[in-house]
C-alpha cells in the first residue's frame, strides 16, 4: 500500500480532477467514502451538489484567515494498493483514510478542531485523501514528517488487512509521480510521467560527465529544457528542467529542480561527483596498446573498475561501498546508452532499478567512485558497441562481473536493513542476467565451435591442466557444453605466455562456483579478465600449425574475432 503526500494551492482544481470521468478513462464512479462530516455535499452521489459547494466547505477555515492563510493549503495523499492485492470495500477504504489522517496529525482521532477532509474513490485500487491545512481553531496542524508517518501506518494496515507487505522506506527514494502526472503522461502519449523521464535524462547526462559544462551540454542535447538559477556574481546556484510540450494551465513549462527529481540530483550533490574526476588517469597504457576498438577498451577498463567495486562490498568501509554503488550505477547507465537491441532494453531497466540502490543515508566517500566514473566516461565517449565480435565479448565480460557486483550490493543493503534498496538491486540483477544471456550467447557459441576444432593434442593437454588445477570441479566441467570455450581461452592464454594452471587456479579462487549455472562459462570470463591484468609467465609461444576445421565449420580467423585474446605485455 503506497501513500504519496503532496501539497497544492487550489482545492477546486483538485476536486475537478478527482471527479473527472470525461477525459480520464480510468476514473469510474467517483464518490466520497469518508469525510470529516457525513453530510458534506458529494457531487458523485448528490445531483444537486457542485464542485464549488464541496470546495467551499473544505476551504471554510482557510478563507476565514484571509491574507494570513497558508499559500499551499491543500494536503493531498493518494493511497494505492499493490498490484495483485484484493480490492478493498468502501468501508475498508474509509478506515484507511481515517488511520492515515490520524497518523499524520492532519485529523487526530477525537480532535474536534481537526482539519476538514474528504476521501474520494474513483478507481478500484486507490483513494485520494484531500484536506485543507487550517484547523477549526485557525491554527496549523502538526504534520511534520507526514509522508514517513503515512508510510509507517500503511505498513501496519497491510499486515492487518492481509495485503502485500511492501518494503520499509528510509526517506531517500525519489518522489513518485502523482496520479495527475501519470494521467497527463497518458494524454501526452509519453512512456512515463515527465518527472520520471526528466530524472532519467539527468542521470544519463550526468553519467561519466567530467564537469558542469559537459553535464549541461549533454542534457541540452537530449532535448530537455534547462533553466539555471544565477547569482549576482554570475555563479550557477541551481538548475531546473522541463520536458518540451509539458505545460500548465497558463501554458508555461512545468519545471522540476534537480532536488525535486531525486535527492542526489541537486547541483551541490552533482558537483561532488565532478571533484577530482579529471585527476583520474586515462585508460591504462596496456589497454591503449592492445589494438582493440574504443568500445572494447572501455569495457575492459570498466570490468577492472567494477571488479574493484565488488571487493569493496565485502569491506568494513561503508562509506567507500556507498560511493562504489554510485559509480556502478553510472557504469550501468553508460552501458545502457551505448548498447543495442534487447541488451539495451534490459540494461535500461537494470539501470532504472539500480538507481534506487545507489541512495541511502550512508555518506559516500566520493573519491572511491572516481575510477568507475572514469570508466563510465570512457564507455559513453567510445560510442555504441556492436552486439557481436569483440564488442560482444567485452560487453559479456563486464556484465558477468556487474551481475556479481549488483548481487553483492543487494546483500550489502540487506545486512544494513535497507529493504527498498536491496529489492531494487535484486531486480536490477534479474535484468542484468537477461542482458548477459543475450550478449554472451554469440561469443560463447563462437568459442565453443572454435574449441571443437583445436588439435586433439592441445585439447588433451588443457584437459590435464583443468584436472590438475581443479580436481574437485573437473568431472562437472567435462559434462558442460562450455568446456570447449574454456579450452579455447586456456589455449590462447598459453600462447600468450601465461602459466595456465596458475591462471586457472586464480580464476577459480576469486569467488565460489558451486552455485553458478555454468562453471565453464564463468571461468571463461574470469580468465578473459585475468588475461588482461596478469603479466604473462613467459614469452608468448610461437603459433603452431593447426588442423583444418571440419567441413561446414567457421574459419578459425573469423571465430578468433569473437574469442577473447589475452593481452600481450
Coordinates of C-alpha atoms in Angstrom, one line a residue:
X1 CA 0.0 0.0 0.0
X2 CA 1.6 3.2 -1.2
X3 CA 0.7 6.7 0.2
X4 CA 2.1 9.8 -1.7
X5 CA 1.8 13.1 0.2
X6 CA 1.9 16.4 -1.7
X7 CA 0.6 20.0 -1.3
X8 CA -1.1 22.4 -3.6
X9 CA -3.0 25.7 -3.6
X10 CA -6.2 25.1 -5.5
X11 CA -8.9 23.0 -3.8
X12 CA -11.4 23.4 -6.6
X13 CA -8.8 22.3 -9.2
X14 CA -8.0 19.0 -7.4
X15 CA -11.7 18.3 -6.8
X16 CA -12.4 18.7 -10.5
X17 CA -9.6 16.2 -11.3
X18 CA -10.9 13.7 -8.8
X19 CA -14.4 13.7 -10.3
X20 CA -13.4 13.9 -13.9
X21 CA -14.7 11.0 -16.0
X22 CA -14.9 12.6 -19.4
X23 CA -11.2 12.9 -20.1
X24 CA -9.8 10.3 -17.8
X25 CA -11.0 6.8 -18.7
X26 CA -9.6 5.2 -15.6
X27 CA -11.9 7.3 -13.3
X28 CA -15.0 5.2 -12.6
X29 CA -17.9 6.2 -10.3
X30 CA -16.1 8.9 -8.2
X31 CA -17.6 9.3 -4.8
X32 CA -16.7 10.1 -1.2
X33 CA -16.1 7.1 1.0
X34 CA -15.3 9.1 4.2
X35 CA -15.1 12.7 5.3
X36 CA -14.9 15.0 8.4
X37 CA -18.7 15.4 8.1
X38 CA -21.0 12.7 6.8
X39 CA -23.4 15.4 5.4
X40 CA -20.8 17.1 3.2
X41 CA -22.0 17.6 -0.4
X42 CA -20.8 14.8 -2.7
X43 CA -21.0 15.6 -6.4
X44 CA -20.7 11.9 -7.1
X45 CA -23.9 11.0 -5.2
X46 CA -26.0 14.2 -5.0
X47 CA -27.0 15.6 -8.4
X48 CA -27.6 19.0 -6.7
X49 CA -24.1 19.2 -5.2
X50 CA -21.4 21.1 -7.2
X51 CA -17.6 21.1 -7.1
X52 CA -17.8 24.7 -5.9
X53 CA -20.0 23.7 -3.0
X54 CA -17.6 21.0 -1.9
X55 CA -14.5 23.2 -2.3
X56 CA -16.2 26.0 -0.3
X57 CA -16.9 23.6 2.6
X58 CA -13.3 22.4 2.7
X59 CA -11.9 25.9 2.4
X60 CA -14.1 27.4 5.1
X61 CA -11.4 27.9 7.7
X62 CA -8.7 28.7 5.2
X63 CA -10.8 31.5 3.8
X64 CA -11.5 32.8 7.3
X65 CA -7.8 33.6 7.7
X66 CA -7.8 35.9 4.7
X67 CA -4.3 37.1 3.8
X68 CA -2.9 35.0 6.7
X69 CA -3.9 31.7 5.0
X70 CA -1.1 29.4 4.0
X71 CA -0.2 29.6 0.3
X72 CA -0.2 25.8 -0.2
X73 CA -3.2 24.9 2.0
X74 CA -4.3 21.7 0.1
X75 CA -2.9 18.4 1.5
X76 CA -3.3 15.6 -1.0
X77 CA -2.5 11.9 -0.3
X78 CA -3.4 9.2 -2.8
X79 CA -3.2 5.7 -1.2
X80 CA -2.9 2.8 -3.6
X81 CA -2.8 -1.0 -3.0
X82 CA -0.1 -3.0 -4.6
X83 CA -0.7 -4.8 -8.0
X84 CA -2.4 -8.2 -7.3
X85 CA -3.9 -7.1 -4.0
X86 CA -7.7 -7.7 -3.4
X87 CA -10.0 -4.7 -3.9
X88 CA -11.0 -3.1 -0.6
X89 CA -14.6 -2.2 0.1
X90 CA -15.6 1.5 0.6
X91 CA -15.8 0.9 4.4
X92 CA -12.3 -0.5 4.4
X93 CA -11.0 2.5 2.4
X94 CA -12.8 4.8 4.9
X95 CA -10.8 3.1 7.7
X96 CA -7.6 3.5 5.8
X97 CA -8.3 7.2 5.3
X98 CA -9.0 7.9 9.0
X99 CA -6.0 5.9 10.1
X100 CA -3.6 7.8 7.7
X101 CA -5.1 11.2 8.8
X102 CA -4.7 10.3 12.4
X103 CA -1.1 9.0 12.0
X104 CA 0.0 12.2 10.0
X105 CA -1.6 14.6 12.5
X106 CA -4.0 16.1 9.9
X107 CA -7.1 14.8 11.7
X108 CA -6.2 13.1 15.0
X109 CA -8.9 10.8 16.4
X110 CA -11.2 12.6 18.8
X111 CA -9.9 16.1 17.9
X112 CA -12.9 18.4 17.4
X113 CA -10.7 21.1 15.9
X114 CA -9.1 18.9 13.2
X115 CA -8.7 19.9 9.6
X116 CA -11.5 19.4 7.2
X117 CA -11.0 16.5 4.8
X118 CA -12.6 14.0 2.4
X119 CA -11.5 10.7 0.9
X120 CA -12.6 10.2 -2.8
X121 CA -12.6 6.8 -4.5
X122 CA -12.7 6.8 -8.3
X123 CA -10.9 3.5 -9.1
X124 CA -10.9 0.0 -7.6
X125 CA -7.3 0.1 -6.2
X126 CA -6.9 3.5 -4.6
X127 CA -8.4 6.6 -2.9
X128 CA -7.4 10.2 -2.7
X129 CA -7.4 11.9 0.7
X130 CA -7.8 15.7 0.5
X131 CA -7.5 18.0 3.5
X132 CA -7.2 21.8 4.0
X133 CA -4.4 22.7 6.3
X134 CA -6.2 25.1 8.7
X135 CA -7.8 23.7 11.9
X136 CA -11.2 25.0 13.4
X137 CA -9.2 27.0 15.9
X138 CA -7.4 28.7 13.0
X139 CA -4.1 27.0 13.8
X140 CA -2.0 24.8 11.6
X141 CA -1.9 21.0 12.1
X142 CA 1.3 19.4 13.4
X143 CA 2.1 17.2 10.4
X144 CA 5.9 17.1 10.5
X145 CA 7.2 14.1 8.5
X146 CA 3.7 13.3 7.4
X147 CA 5.0 11.2 4.4
X148 CA 7.1 9.0 6.7
X149 CA 4.3 8.7 9.2
X150 CA 1.8 7.8 6.4
X151 CA 4.2 5.1 5.2
X152 CA 4.5 3.6 8.6
X153 CA 0.7 3.4 9.1
X154 CA 0.3 1.8 5.7
X155 CA 2.8 -0.9 6.7
X156 CA 0.5 -1.7 9.7
X157 CA -2.6 -1.7 7.6
X158 CA -1.1 -4.1 5.1
X159 CA -0.5 -6.6 7.8
X160 CA -3.9 -6.2 9.4
X161 CA -5.8 -6.3 6.1
X162 CA -3.8 -9.2 4.6
X163 CA -2.3 -7.2 1.8
X164 CA 1.0 -7.4 0.1
X165 CA 3.6 -6.0 2.5
X166 CA 5.9 -3.5 0.9
X167 CA 9.4 -2.6 1.9
X168 CA 10.1 0.0 4.6
X169 CA 11.4 3.2 3.2
X170 CA 14.2 5.4 4.6
X171 CA 13.3 8.8 3.1
X172 CA 16.0 8.6 0.3
X173 CA 13.7 7.4 -2.5
X174 CA 12.9 9.7 -5.4
X175 CA 9.4 11.1 -5.3
X176 CA 6.8 9.1 -7.3
X177 CA 4.7 10.9 -9.9
X178 CA 1.2 11.8 -8.7
X179 CA -1.9 10.3 -10.3
X180 CA -2.5 13.6 -12.1
X181 CA 1.1 13.4 -13.6
X182 CA 0.5 9.8 -14.7
X183 CA -2.8 10.6 -16.4
X184 CA -1.3 13.6 -18.1
X185 CA 1.6 11.5 -19.4
X186 CA -1.1 9.1 -21.0
X187 CA -2.8 12.1 -22.6
X188 CA 0.5 13.4 -24.0
X189 CA 1.5 9.9 -25.2
X190 CA 4.6 9.8 -23.0
X191 CA 6.0 6.5 -21.9
X192 CA 6.2 7.7 -18.3
X193 CA 5.4 10.8 -16.3
X194 CA 7.6 13.9 -17.0
X195 CA 9.1 13.7 -13.6
X196 CA 10.4 10.2 -14.3
X197 CA 11.6 11.0 -17.9
X198 CA 13.5 14.0 -16.7
X199 CA 15.1 12.0 -13.9
X200 CA 16.3 9.5 -16.4
X201 CA 17.6 12.3 -18.7
X202 CA 19.5 13.9 -15.9
X203 CA 21.1 10.6 -14.9
X204 CA 22.1 9.9 -18.5
X205 CA 23.7 13.4 -18.8
X206 CA 25.5 13.0 -15.5
X207 CA 26.9 9.6 -16.4
X208 CA 30.7 10.0 -16.6
X209 CA 30.5 13.8 -17.1
X210 CA 33.7 15.4 -16.0
X211 CA 32.3 18.9 -15.3
X212 CA 29.2 21.1 -15.3
X213 CA 29.7 22.2 -18.9
X214 CA 29.7 18.7 -20.2
X215 CA 26.7 17.8 -17.9
X216 CA 24.5 20.7 -19.2
X217 CA 25.7 20.3 -22.8
X218 CA 24.6 16.6 -22.8
X219 CA 21.4 17.5 -21.0
X220 CA 20.5 20.1 -23.7
X221 CA 21.5 17.6 -26.5
X222 CA 18.7 15.3 -25.2
X223 CA 16.1 18.0 -25.9
X224 CA 15.5 18.9 -22.3
X225 CA 14.6 22.5 -21.4
X226 CA 17.1 23.9 -18.9
X227 CA 16.7 26.9 -16.6
X228 CA 19.7 27.9 -14.4
X229 CA 19.5 29.9 -11.2
X230 CA 22.2 32.5 -11.5
X231 CA 23.7 34.5 -8.6
X232 CA 24.6 38.3 -9.0
X233 CA 28.2 37.1 -9.3
X234 CA 27.3 35.0 -12.3
X235 CA 27.7 31.7 -10.5
X236 CA 25.2 29.0 -11.1
X237 CA 23.3 28.2 -7.9
X238 CA 21.0 25.6 -9.2
X239 CA 19.0 24.3 -12.1
X240 CA 15.6 23.2 -13.2
X241 CA 14.5 21.1 -16.2
X242 CA 11.3 20.7 -18.1
X243 CA 10.0 18.4 -20.9
X244 CA 9.3 20.1 -24.2
X245 CA 5.5 20.4 -24.6
X246 CA 4.7 19.8 -20.9
X247 CA 2.9 23.0 -19.8
X248 CA 0.5 24.0 -17.1
X249 CA -2.9 25.7 -17.5
X250 CA -1.2 29.0 -18.1
X251 CA 0.8 27.5 -21.0
X252 CA 4.0 27.8 -19.0
X253 CA 6.6 25.0 -18.9
X254 CA 6.4 22.8 -15.8
X255 CA 9.8 23.0 -14.2
X256 CA 11.4 20.4 -11.8
X257 CA 14.5 21.3 -9.8
X258 CA 17.2 18.6 -9.6
X259 CA 16.4 18.0 -5.9
X260 CA 12.7 17.5 -6.7
X261 CA 13.7 14.7 -9.2
X262 CA 15.8 12.8 -6.7
X263 CA 17.7 13.7 -3.5
X264 CA 21.1 13.2 -5.2
X265 CA 20.4 15.3 -8.3
X266 CA 20.7 18.8 -6.7
X267 CA 23.5 20.8 -8.2
X268 CA 25.6 20.8 -5.0
X269 CA 25.3 17.0 -4.9
X270 CA 26.2 16.6 -8.5
X271 CA 29.2 18.8 -8.2
X272 CA 30.7 16.4 -5.6
X273 CA 30.9 13.8 -8.4
X274 CA 33.0 16.2 -10.5
X275 CA 35.6 17.0 -7.9
X276 CA 38.9 15.3 -8.9
X277 CA 37.3 13.3 -11.7
X278 CA 39.7 14.9 -14.1
X279 CA 42.7 13.7 -12.0
X280 CA 41.9 10.1 -12.8
X281 CA 44.3 8.8 -15.5
X282 CA 43.1 7.8 -18.9
X283 CA 42.9 4.1 -19.9
X284 CA 45.9 2.1 -18.8
X285 CA 48.6 2.2 -21.4
X286 CA 48.4 -1.6 -21.9
X287 CA 44.8 -1.2 -22.9
X288 CA 45.7 1.6 -25.3
X289 CA 48.3 -0.6 -26.9
X290 CA 46.1 -3.6 -27.2
X291 CA 44.8 -2.7 -30.7
X292 CA 41.2 -3.2 -29.6
X293 CA 38.4 -0.8 -30.6
X294 CA 37.5 2.0 -28.3
X295 CA 34.2 0.3 -27.1
X296 CA 36.2 -2.9 -26.3
X297 CA 39.0 -1.0 -24.4
X298 CA 36.4 1.0 -22.4
X299 CA 34.6 -2.2 -21.4
X300 CA 37.7 -3.9 -20.3
X301 CA 38.6 -0.9 -18.2
X302 CA 35.1 -0.9 -16.7
X303 CA 35.4 -4.6 -15.9
X304 CA 38.6 -3.9 -13.9
X305 CA 37.0 -1.0 -12.1
X306 CA 33.8 -3.0 -11.3
X307 CA 35.9 -5.9 -10.0
X308 CA 37.4 -3.5 -7.5
X309 CA 34.0 -2.2 -6.5
X310 CA 32.9 -5.8 -5.9
X311 CA 35.8 -6.2 -3.4
X312 CA 34.6 -3.0 -1.6
X313 CA 31.2 -4.7 -1.0
X314 CA 33.0 -7.1 1.4
X315 CA 35.0 -4.5 3.2
X316 CA 34.1 -2.8 6.5
X317 CA 34.2 0.7 5.0
X318 CA 30.6 1.6 4.4
X319 CA 31.3 5.0 3.1
X320 CA 33.6 3.5 0.4
X321 CA 31.0 0.9 -0.5
X322 CA 28.3 3.6 -0.8
X323 CA 30.5 5.5 -3.2
X324 CA 31.1 2.4 -5.3
X325 CA 27.4 1.9 -5.6
X326 CA 27.0 5.4 -7.2
X327 CA 29.9 4.6 -9.6
X328 CA 28.3 1.2 -10.5
X329 CA 25.1 3.0 -11.3
X330 CA 26.9 5.3 -13.7
X331 CA 28.6 2.4 -15.4
X332 CA 25.2 0.7 -15.8
X333 CA 23.8 3.9 -17.3
X334 CA 26.7 4.2 -19.7
X335 CA 26.3 0.6 -20.9
X336 CA 22.6 1.2 -21.4
X337 CA 23.3 4.3 -23.5
X338 CA 25.9 2.5 -25.8
X339 CA 24.2 -0.9 -26.4
X340 CA 21.8 -2.1 -29.0
X341 CA 18.6 -4.2 -29.2
X342 CA 17.4 -6.4 -26.4
X343 CA 20.6 -5.9 -24.5
X344 CA 20.0 -2.1 -24.3
X345 CA 16.3 -2.7 -23.3
X346 CA 17.4 -4.9 -20.4
X347 CA 20.2 -2.6 -19.4
X348 CA 17.9 0.4 -19.2
X349 CA 15.6 -1.5 -16.9
X350 CA 18.6 -2.6 -14.8
X351 CA 19.9 1.0 -14.5
X352 CA 16.4 2.3 -13.7
X353 CA 16.0 -0.2 -10.8
X354 CA 19.6 0.1 -9.6
X355 CA 19.3 3.9 -9.3
X356 CA 17.3 3.3 -6.1
X357 CA 20.1 1.1 -4.8
X358 CA 22.6 4.0 -5.1
X359 CA 21.0 6.1 -2.4
X360 CA 21.0 5.6 1.4
X361 CA 21.7 7.7 4.5
X362 CA 25.3 6.4 4.5
X363 CA 27.5 9.3 3.3
X364 CA 29.6 8.3 0.3
X365 CA 33.4 8.7 0.3
X366 CA 33.4 10.5 -3.0
X367 CA 36.9 9.7 -4.1
X368 CA 36.1 6.0 -4.2
X369 CA 33.7 6.4 -7.1
X370 CA 36.1 8.1 -9.5
X371 CA 37.6 5.1 -11.2
X372 CA 34.1 3.9 -12.0
X373 CA 33.1 7.4 -13.2
X374 CA 36.2 7.4 -15.5
X375 CA 35.1 4.0 -16.8
X376 CA 31.6 5.4 -17.4
X377 CA 33.1 8.4 -19.2
X378 CA 35.2 6.1 -21.4
X379 CA 32.1 4.0 -22.3
X380 CA 30.0 7.0 -23.2
X381 CA 32.7 8.6 -25.3
X382 CA 33.7 5.4 -27.1
X383 CA 30.4 5.2 -28.9
X384 CA 28.0 2.4 -29.5
X385 CA 29.2 -1.2 -29.1
X386 CA 28.0 -3.8 -31.6
X387 CA 26.4 -6.9 -30.1
X388 CA 28.8 -9.3 -31.6
X389 CA 32.5 -9.9 -32.2
X390 CA 35.0 -8.4 -29.8
X391 CA 32.4 -5.8 -28.7
X392 CA 30.0 -8.6 -27.7
X393 CA 32.7 -10.5 -25.8
X394 CA 33.9 -7.3 -24.0
X395 CA 30.3 -6.5 -23.0
X396 CA 29.6 -10.0 -21.8
X397 CA 32.8 -9.8 -19.7
X398 CA 31.7 -6.6 -17.9
X399 CA 28.1 -7.8 -17.5
X400 CA 29.4 -11.0 -15.9
X401 CA 31.3 -9.0 -13.2
X402 CA 28.4 -6.5 -13.0
X403 CA 25.9 -9.2 -12.1
X404 CA 28.1 -10.3 -9.1
X405 CA 28.6 -6.7 -8.0
X406 CA 24.9 -5.9 -8.1
X407 CA 24.1 -9.1 -6.1
X408 CA 26.7 -8.2 -3.6
X409 CA 25.1 -4.7 -3.4
X410 CA 21.7 -6.3 -2.6
X411 CA 23.4 -8.4 0.2
X412 CA 25.2 -5.3 1.5
X413 CA 21.9 -3.3 1.7
X414 CA 20.1 -6.3 3.3
X415 CA 22.7 -6.5 6.0
X416 CA 22.1 -2.8 6.8
X417 CA 18.2 -3.2 6.7
X418 CA 17.9 -1.1 3.6
X419 CA 14.9 -3.1 2.3
X420 CA 13.9 -0.9 -0.7
X421 CA 17.5 -0.7 -1.9
X422 CA 18.1 -4.4 -1.6
X423 CA 14.9 -5.2 -3.5
X424 CA 15.9 -2.7 -6.2
X425 CA 19.3 -4.3 -6.6
X426 CA 17.8 -7.8 -6.9
X427 CA 15.5 -6.5 -9.7
X428 CA 18.5 -4.9 -11.4
X429 CA 20.3 -8.3 -11.2
X430 CA 17.4 -10.1 -12.9
X431 CA 17.6 -7.7 -15.9
X432 CA 21.4 -7.9 -16.0
X433 CA 21.2 -11.7 -16.2
X434 CA 18.8 -11.4 -19.2
X435 CA 21.1 -8.8 -20.8
X436 CA 24.1 -11.1 -20.2
X437 CA 22.4 -14.1 -21.8
X438 CA 21.5 -12.0 -24.9
X439 CA 25.0 -10.7 -25.2
X440 CA 27.1 -13.7 -24.3
X441 CA 25.3 -16.3 -26.4
X442 CA 27.2 -15.3 -29.6
X443 CA 30.7 -15.1 -28.3
X444 CA 30.4 -18.3 -26.3
X445 CA 28.9 -20.2 -29.2
X446 CA 31.8 -19.0 -31.4
X447 CA 34.4 -20.0 -28.8
X448 CA 32.8 -23.4 -28.4
X449 CA 32.8 -24.0 -32.1
X450 CA 36.4 -22.9 -32.3
X451 CA 37.4 -25.1 -29.4
X452 CA 35.9 -28.2 -31.0
X453 CA 38.5 -27.9 -33.9
X454 CA 41.6 -27.4 -31.8
X455 CA 44.1 -30.2 -32.3
X456 CA 43.5 -33.3 -30.2
X457 CA 46.9 -33.0 -28.6
X458 CA 46.1 -29.4 -27.4
X459 CA 42.7 -30.4 -26.1
X460 CA 44.2 -33.3 -24.1
X461 CA 46.9 -31.0 -22.7
X462 CA 44.4 -28.5 -21.5
X463 CA 42.1 -31.2 -20.0
X464 CA 45.1 -32.4 -17.9
X465 CA 45.6 -28.8 -16.8
X466 CA 42.0 -28.4 -15.8
X467 CA 42.0 -31.7 -13.8
X468 CA 45.3 -30.8 -12.0
X469 CA 44.2 -27.3 -11.2
X470 CA 40.6 -28.0 -10.3
X471 CA 40.3 -31.7 -9.3
X472 CA 37.1 -31.1 -7.4
X473 CA 35.4 -29.5 -10.5
X474 CA 36.9 -31.4 -13.3
X475 CA 34.1 -34.1 -13.6
X476 CA 31.4 -31.4 -13.7
X477 CA 33.3 -29.3 -16.3
X478 CA 33.6 -32.3 -18.6
X479 CA 29.8 -32.5 -18.8
X480 CA 29.2 -28.8 -19.5
X481 CA 28.8 -27.6 -23.1
X482 CA 31.0 -24.6 -22.2
X483 CA 34.1 -26.8 -21.7
X484 CA 35.1 -26.2 -25.4
X485 CA 35.1 -22.4 -24.8
X486 CA 37.1 -22.8 -21.7
X487 CA 39.7 -24.9 -23.6
X488 CA 40.0 -22.1 -26.2
X489 CA 40.7 -19.4 -23.6
X490 CA 43.3 -21.7 -22.0
X491 CA 44.9 -22.3 -25.4
X492 CA 45.1 -18.6 -26.2
X493 CA 46.4 -17.8 -22.7
X494 CA 49.1 -20.5 -23.1
X495 CA 50.1 -19.0 -26.5
X496 CA 50.3 -15.5 -24.9
X497 CA 52.9 -16.9 -22.4
X498 CA 50.7 -17.4 -19.3
X499 CA 51.0 -20.2 -16.8
X500 CA 47.6 -21.6 -17.5
X501 CA 47.4 -23.8 -14.4
X502 CA 48.2 -20.8 -12.1
X503 CA 45.8 -18.6 -14.1
X504 CA 43.0 -21.2 -13.8
X505 CA 43.6 -21.7 -10.1
X506 CA 43.5 -17.9 -9.5
X507 CA 40.2 -17.6 -11.5
X508 CA 38.5 -20.4 -9.6
X509 CA 39.6 -18.9 -6.3
X510 CA 38.1 -15.5 -6.9
X511 CA 34.6 -16.4 -5.8
X512 CA 32.7 -19.6 -5.1
X513 CA 31.5 -21.6 -8.1
X514 CA 29.1 -24.2 -6.7
X515 CA 26.0 -22.0 -7.1
X516 CA 26.6 -21.0 -10.7
X517 CA 24.7 -22.5 -13.6
X518 CA 27.7 -23.0 -15.8
X519 CA 31.1 -23.1 -14.2
X520 CA 32.9 -23.2 -17.5
X521 CA 31.2 -20.0 -18.7
X522 CA 32.1 -18.2 -15.5
X523 CA 35.7 -19.3 -15.8
X524 CA 35.8 -18.2 -19.4
X525 CA 35.1 -14.6 -18.4
X526 CA 37.3 -14.7 -15.3
X527 CA 40.2 -15.9 -17.4
X528 CA 39.4 -13.4 -20.1
X529 CA 39.6 -10.6 -17.5
X530 CA 42.7 -12.1 -15.8
X531 CA 44.5 -12.4 -19.1
X532 CA 44.4 -8.6 -19.4
X533 CA 45.5 -7.8 -15.9
X534 CA 48.0 -10.6 -15.2
X535 CA 51.6 -10.4 -16.7
X536 CA 52.5 -13.5 -18.8
X537 CA 54.8 -16.0 -17.1
X538 CA 57.0 -16.3 -20.1
X539 CA 57.4 -15.0 -23.7
X540 CA 54.5 -15.9 -26.0
X541 CA 54.7 -19.2 -27.7
X542 CA 55.0 -19.2 -31.4
X543 CA 51.9 -20.2 -33.4
X544 CA 51.9 -23.8 -34.4
X545 CA 50.1 -25.3 -37.4
X546 CA 46.6 -26.3 -36.6
X547 CA 44.5 -29.0 -38.1
X548 CA 41.9 -27.8 -40.6
X549 CA 38.4 -27.2 -39.4
X550 CA 35.8 -29.8 -40.2
X551 CA 33.6 -29.2 -43.2
X552 CA 31.0 -26.5 -42.5
X553 CA 32.8 -25.1 -39.5
X554 CA 33.5 -21.3 -39.3
X555 CA 37.0 -20.4 -40.4
X556 CA 39.4 -20.0 -37.5
X557 CA 40.2 -16.4 -38.3
X558 CA 36.5 -15.5 -38.2
X559 CA 36.0 -17.2 -34.9
X560 CA 39.0 -15.5 -33.4
X561 CA 37.3 -12.2 -33.8
X562 CA 34.8 -13.2 -31.1
X563 CA 37.2 -15.3 -29.0
X564 CA 39.0 -13.5 -26.1
X565 CA 42.6 -12.8 -26.7
X566 CA 44.8 -12.3 -23.6
X567 CA 46.7 -9.0 -23.7
X568 CA 50.4 -9.1 -24.5
X569 CA 52.7 -7.1 -22.4

